[in-house]
XYZ file of N, CA and C in Angstrom:
447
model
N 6.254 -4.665 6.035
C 5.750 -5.305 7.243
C 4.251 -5.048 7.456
N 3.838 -3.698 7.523
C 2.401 -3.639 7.082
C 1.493 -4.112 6.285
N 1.820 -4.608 5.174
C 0.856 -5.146 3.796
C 1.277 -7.137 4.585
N 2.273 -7.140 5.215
C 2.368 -8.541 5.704
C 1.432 -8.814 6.589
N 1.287 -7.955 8.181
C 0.188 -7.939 8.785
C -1.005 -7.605 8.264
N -0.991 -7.453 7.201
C -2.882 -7.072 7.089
C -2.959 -8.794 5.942
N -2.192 -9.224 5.496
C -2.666 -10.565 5.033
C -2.619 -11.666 5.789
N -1.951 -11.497 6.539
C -1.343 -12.815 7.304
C -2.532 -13.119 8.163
N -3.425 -11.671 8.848
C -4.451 -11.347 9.785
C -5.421 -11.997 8.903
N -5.856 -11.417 7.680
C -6.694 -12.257 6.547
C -6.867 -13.833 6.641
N -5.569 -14.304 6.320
C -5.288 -15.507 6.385
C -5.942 -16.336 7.551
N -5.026 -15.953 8.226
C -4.915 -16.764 10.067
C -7.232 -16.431 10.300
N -7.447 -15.664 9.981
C -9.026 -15.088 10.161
C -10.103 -15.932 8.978
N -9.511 -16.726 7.777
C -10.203 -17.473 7.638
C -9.944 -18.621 8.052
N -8.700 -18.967 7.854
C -8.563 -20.715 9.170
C -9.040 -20.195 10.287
N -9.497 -19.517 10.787
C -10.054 -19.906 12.263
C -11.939 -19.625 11.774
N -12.402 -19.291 11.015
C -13.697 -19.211 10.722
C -13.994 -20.624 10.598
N -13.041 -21.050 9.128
C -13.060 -22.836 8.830
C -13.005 -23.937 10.017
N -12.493 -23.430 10.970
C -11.851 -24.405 11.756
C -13.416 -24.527 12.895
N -13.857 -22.888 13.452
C -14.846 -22.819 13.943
C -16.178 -23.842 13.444
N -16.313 -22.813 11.893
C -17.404 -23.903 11.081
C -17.492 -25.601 11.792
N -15.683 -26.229 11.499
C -15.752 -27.639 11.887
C -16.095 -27.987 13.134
N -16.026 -27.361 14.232
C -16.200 -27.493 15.169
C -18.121 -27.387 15.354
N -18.825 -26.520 14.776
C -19.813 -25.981 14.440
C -20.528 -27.474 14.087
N -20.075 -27.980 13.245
C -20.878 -29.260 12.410
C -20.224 -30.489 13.010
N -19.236 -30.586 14.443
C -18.790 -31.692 14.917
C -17.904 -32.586 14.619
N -17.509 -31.661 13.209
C -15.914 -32.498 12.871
C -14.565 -32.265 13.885
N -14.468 -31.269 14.555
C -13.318 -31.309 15.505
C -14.262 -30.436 17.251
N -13.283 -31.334 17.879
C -13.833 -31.083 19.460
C -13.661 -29.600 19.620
N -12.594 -28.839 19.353
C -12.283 -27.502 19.598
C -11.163 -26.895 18.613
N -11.210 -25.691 18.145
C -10.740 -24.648 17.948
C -9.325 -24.024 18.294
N -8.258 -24.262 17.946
C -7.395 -23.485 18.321
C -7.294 -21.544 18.383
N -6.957 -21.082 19.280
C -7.060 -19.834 18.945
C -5.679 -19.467 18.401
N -6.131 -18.294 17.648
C -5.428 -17.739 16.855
C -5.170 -16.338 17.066
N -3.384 -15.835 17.049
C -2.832 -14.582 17.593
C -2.827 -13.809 16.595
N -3.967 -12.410 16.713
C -3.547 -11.539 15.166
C -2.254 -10.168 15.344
N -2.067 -10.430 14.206
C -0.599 -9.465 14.495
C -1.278 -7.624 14.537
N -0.323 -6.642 15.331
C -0.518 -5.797 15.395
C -0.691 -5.108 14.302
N -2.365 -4.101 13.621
C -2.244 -3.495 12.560
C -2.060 -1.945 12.861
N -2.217 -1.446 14.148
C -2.169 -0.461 14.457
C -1.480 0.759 13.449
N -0.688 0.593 12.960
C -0.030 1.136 12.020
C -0.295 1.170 10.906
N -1.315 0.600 10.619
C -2.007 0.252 9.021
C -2.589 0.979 8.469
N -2.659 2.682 8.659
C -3.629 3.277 8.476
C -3.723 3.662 6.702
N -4.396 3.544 6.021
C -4.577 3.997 4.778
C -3.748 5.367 4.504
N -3.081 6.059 3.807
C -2.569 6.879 3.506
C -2.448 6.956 1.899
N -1.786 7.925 1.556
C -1.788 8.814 0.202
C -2.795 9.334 -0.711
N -3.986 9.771 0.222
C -5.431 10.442 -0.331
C -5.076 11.455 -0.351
N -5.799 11.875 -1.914
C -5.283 13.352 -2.568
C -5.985 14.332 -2.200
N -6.119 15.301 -2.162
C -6.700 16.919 -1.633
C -7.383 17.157 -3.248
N -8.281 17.920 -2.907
C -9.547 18.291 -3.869
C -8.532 18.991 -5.060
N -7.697 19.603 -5.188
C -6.719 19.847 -6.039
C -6.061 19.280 -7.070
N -5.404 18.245 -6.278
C -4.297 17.103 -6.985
C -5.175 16.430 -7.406
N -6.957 16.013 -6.576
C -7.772 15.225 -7.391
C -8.070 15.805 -9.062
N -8.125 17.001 -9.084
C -8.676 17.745 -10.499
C -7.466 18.109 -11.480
N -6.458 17.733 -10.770
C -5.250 17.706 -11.516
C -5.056 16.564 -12.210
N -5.201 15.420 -11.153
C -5.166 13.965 -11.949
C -6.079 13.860 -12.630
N -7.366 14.455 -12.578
C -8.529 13.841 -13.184
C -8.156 14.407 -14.632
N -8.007 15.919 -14.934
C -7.003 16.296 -16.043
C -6.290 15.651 -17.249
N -5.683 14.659 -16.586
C -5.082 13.918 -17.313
C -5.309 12.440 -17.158
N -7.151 12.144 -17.635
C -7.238 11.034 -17.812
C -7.828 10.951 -18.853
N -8.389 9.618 -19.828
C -8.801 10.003 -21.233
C -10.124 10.544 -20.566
N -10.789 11.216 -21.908
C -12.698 11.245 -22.062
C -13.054 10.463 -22.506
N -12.457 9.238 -22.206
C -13.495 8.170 -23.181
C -14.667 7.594 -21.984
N -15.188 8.702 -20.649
C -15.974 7.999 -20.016
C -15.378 7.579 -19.116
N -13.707 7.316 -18.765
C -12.991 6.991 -18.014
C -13.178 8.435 -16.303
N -12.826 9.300 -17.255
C -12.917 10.417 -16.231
C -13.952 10.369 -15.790
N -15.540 10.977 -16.521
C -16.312 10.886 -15.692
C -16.832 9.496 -14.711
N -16.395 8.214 -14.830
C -16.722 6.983 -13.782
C -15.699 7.683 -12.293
N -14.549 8.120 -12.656
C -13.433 8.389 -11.434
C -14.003 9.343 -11.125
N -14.501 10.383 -11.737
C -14.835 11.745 -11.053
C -16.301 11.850 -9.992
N -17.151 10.517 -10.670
C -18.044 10.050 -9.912
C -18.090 9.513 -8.785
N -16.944 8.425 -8.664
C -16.681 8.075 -7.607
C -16.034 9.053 -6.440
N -14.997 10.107 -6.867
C -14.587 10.778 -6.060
C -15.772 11.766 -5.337
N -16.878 12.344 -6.444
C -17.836 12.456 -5.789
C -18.808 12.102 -4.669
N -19.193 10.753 -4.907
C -20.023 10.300 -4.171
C -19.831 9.244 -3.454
N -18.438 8.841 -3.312
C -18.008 7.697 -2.578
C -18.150 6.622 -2.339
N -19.337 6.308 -3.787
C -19.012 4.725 -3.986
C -18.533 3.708 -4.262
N -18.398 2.380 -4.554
C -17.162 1.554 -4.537
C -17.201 1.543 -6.290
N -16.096 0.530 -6.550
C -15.843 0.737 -8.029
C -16.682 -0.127 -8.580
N -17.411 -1.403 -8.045
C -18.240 -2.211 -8.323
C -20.253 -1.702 -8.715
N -20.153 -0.681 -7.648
C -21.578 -0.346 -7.673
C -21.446 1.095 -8.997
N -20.391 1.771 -8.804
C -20.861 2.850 -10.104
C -20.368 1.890 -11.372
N -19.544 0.674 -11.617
C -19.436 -0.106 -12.377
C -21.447 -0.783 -12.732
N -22.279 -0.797 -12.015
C -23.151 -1.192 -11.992
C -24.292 -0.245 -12.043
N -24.384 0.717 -11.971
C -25.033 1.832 -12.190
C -25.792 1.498 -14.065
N -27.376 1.487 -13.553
C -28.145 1.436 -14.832
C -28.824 2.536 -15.077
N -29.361 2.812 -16.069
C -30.040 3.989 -16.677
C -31.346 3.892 -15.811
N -32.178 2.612 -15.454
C -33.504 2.377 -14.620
C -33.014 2.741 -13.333
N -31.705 3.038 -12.907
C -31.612 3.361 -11.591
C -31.699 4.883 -11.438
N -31.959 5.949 -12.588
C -31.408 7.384 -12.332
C -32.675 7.793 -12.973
N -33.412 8.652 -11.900
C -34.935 8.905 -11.977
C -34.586 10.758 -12.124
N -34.581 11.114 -13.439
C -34.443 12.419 -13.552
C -35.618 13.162 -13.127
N -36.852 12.847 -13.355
C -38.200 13.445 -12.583
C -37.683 13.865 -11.065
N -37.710 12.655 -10.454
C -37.733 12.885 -8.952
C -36.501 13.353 -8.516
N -35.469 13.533 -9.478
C -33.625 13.884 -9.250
C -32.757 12.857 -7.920
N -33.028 11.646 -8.163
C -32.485 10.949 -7.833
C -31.953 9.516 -8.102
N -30.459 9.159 -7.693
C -30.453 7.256 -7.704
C -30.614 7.083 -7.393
N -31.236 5.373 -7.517
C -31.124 4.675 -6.467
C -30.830 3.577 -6.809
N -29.853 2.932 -6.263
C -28.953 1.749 -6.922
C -29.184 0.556 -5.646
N -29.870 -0.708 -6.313
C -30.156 -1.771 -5.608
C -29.380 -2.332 -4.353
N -29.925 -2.781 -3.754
C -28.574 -3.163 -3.054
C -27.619 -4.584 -3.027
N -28.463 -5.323 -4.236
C -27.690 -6.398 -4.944
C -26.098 -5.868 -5.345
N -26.120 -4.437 -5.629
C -24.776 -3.678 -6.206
C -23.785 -3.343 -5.050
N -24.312 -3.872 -4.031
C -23.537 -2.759 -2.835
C -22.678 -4.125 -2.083
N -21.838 -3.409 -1.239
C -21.153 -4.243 -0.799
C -21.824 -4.838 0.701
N -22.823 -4.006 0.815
C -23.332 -4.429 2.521
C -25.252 -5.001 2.444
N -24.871 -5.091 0.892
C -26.491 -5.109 0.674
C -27.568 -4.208 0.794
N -27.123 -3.303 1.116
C -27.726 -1.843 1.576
C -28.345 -0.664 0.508
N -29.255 -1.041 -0.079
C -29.572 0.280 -1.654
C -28.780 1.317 -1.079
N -28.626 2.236 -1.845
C -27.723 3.513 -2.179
C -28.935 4.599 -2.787
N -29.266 5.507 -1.948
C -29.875 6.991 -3.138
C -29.187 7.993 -2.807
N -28.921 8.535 -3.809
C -28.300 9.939 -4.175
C -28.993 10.910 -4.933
N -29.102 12.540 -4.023
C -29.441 13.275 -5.121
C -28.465 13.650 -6.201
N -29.543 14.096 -7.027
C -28.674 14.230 -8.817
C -28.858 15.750 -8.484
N -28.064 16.836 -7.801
C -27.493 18.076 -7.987
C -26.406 18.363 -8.098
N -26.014 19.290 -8.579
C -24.360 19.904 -9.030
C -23.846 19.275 -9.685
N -23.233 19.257 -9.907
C -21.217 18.770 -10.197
C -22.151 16.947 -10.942
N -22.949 16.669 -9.937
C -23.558 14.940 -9.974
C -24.211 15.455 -11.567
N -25.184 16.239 -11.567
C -26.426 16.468 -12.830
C -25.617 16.697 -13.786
N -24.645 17.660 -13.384
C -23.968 17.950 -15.185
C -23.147 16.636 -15.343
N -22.680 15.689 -14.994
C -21.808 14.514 -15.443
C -23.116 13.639 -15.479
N -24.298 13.635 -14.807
C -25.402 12.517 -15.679
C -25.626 12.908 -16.943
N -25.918 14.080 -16.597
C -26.315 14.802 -18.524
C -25.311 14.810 -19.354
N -23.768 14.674 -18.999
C -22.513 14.583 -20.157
C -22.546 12.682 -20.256
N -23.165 12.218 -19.196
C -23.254 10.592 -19.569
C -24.707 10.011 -20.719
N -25.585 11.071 -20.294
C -26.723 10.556 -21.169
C -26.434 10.710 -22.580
N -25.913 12.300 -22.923
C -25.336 12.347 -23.972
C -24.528 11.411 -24.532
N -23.488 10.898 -23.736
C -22.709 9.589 -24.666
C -23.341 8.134 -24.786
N -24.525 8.195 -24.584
C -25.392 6.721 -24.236
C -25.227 6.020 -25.346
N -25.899 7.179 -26.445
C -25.890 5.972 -27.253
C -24.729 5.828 -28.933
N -24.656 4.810 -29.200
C -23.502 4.631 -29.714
C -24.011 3.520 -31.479
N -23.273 4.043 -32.241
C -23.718 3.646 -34.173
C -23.586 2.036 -33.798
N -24.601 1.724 -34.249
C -24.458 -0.117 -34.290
C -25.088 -0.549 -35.793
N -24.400 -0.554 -36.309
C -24.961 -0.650 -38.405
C -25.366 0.460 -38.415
N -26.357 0.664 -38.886
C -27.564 1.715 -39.800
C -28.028 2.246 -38.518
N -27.951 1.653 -37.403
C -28.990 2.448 -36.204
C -27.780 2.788 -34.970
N -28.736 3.011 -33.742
C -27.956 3.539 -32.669
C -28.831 2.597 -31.496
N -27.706 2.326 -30.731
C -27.905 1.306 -29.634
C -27.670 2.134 -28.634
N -28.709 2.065 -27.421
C -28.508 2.734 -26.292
C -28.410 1.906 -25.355
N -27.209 2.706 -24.260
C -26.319 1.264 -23.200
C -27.468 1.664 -21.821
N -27.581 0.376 -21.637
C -28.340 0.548 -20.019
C -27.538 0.976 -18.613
N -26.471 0.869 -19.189
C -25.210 1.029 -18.217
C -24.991 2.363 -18.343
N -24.673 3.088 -16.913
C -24.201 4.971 -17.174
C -23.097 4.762 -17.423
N -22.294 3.809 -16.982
C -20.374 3.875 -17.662
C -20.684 2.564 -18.072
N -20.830 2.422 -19.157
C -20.771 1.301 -19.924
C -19.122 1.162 -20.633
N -18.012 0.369 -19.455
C -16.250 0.202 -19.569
C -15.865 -0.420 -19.490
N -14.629 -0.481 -19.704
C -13.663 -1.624 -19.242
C -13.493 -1.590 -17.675
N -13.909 -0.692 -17.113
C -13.136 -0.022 -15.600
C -13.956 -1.181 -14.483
N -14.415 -2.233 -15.040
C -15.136 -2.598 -13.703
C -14.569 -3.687 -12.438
């Protein structure tokens, strides 16, 4: 019943945007309103404790997989923007990102300092950068250069 109210609310919330729009540009006189169902109860649940996180993380491959999840659990960005994370965005001089805000979901750049737990997984990512392509080595502009995006 919950995953029903949170689509149905979706739903019913773009027909009434569309419907507004028409009204907006003079294709219809008015707008019906629209009743959203109670989400009160919707609250997100089954977030893991710093524990069970390093437990799961444990048992995921190293192919680069772990460190993108372990990043995110870090720094709480979405899966799209550390999916987007470039090598021109991570300024080891000044010890910081800063990720455009073309990457973000609110349009909003993102900087982060590069200390702790963050520096040693940039430096275990720089290390895997670059990768045998024939006779030479190709370096990825991407810090998780994956399938994970």
């Amino acid at each position: 019943p919950i995953e029903l109210s949170w689509g149905f609310n979706r739903i019913t919330q773009l027909l009434r945007q569309a419907l507004e729009l028409a009204v907006e540009r003079g294709h219809l006189v008015r707008s019906p309103k629209f009743k959203q169902l109670d989400e009160s109860k919707n609250a997100r649940m089954g977030f893991l404790d710093a524990a069970s996180f390093r437990r799961l993380l444990a048992h995921l491959p190293d192919d680069g997989l772990r460190d993108f999840v372990l990043f995110g659990y870090l720094c709480g960005w979405r899966k799209g923007s550390i999916a987007s994370l470039r090598w021109e965005d991570v300024d080891l001089d000044s010890g910081e990102i800063n990720l455009a805000g073309q990457f973000t979901k609110n349009g909003e750049p993102l900087k982060m300092a590069i200390t702790g737990e963050i520096a040693e997984l940039i430096a275990r990512r720089s290390e895997a950068r670059a990768t045998k392509a024939g006779s030479g080595l190709l370096l990825s502009s991407l810090v998780f250069p994956s399938r994970w995006k």
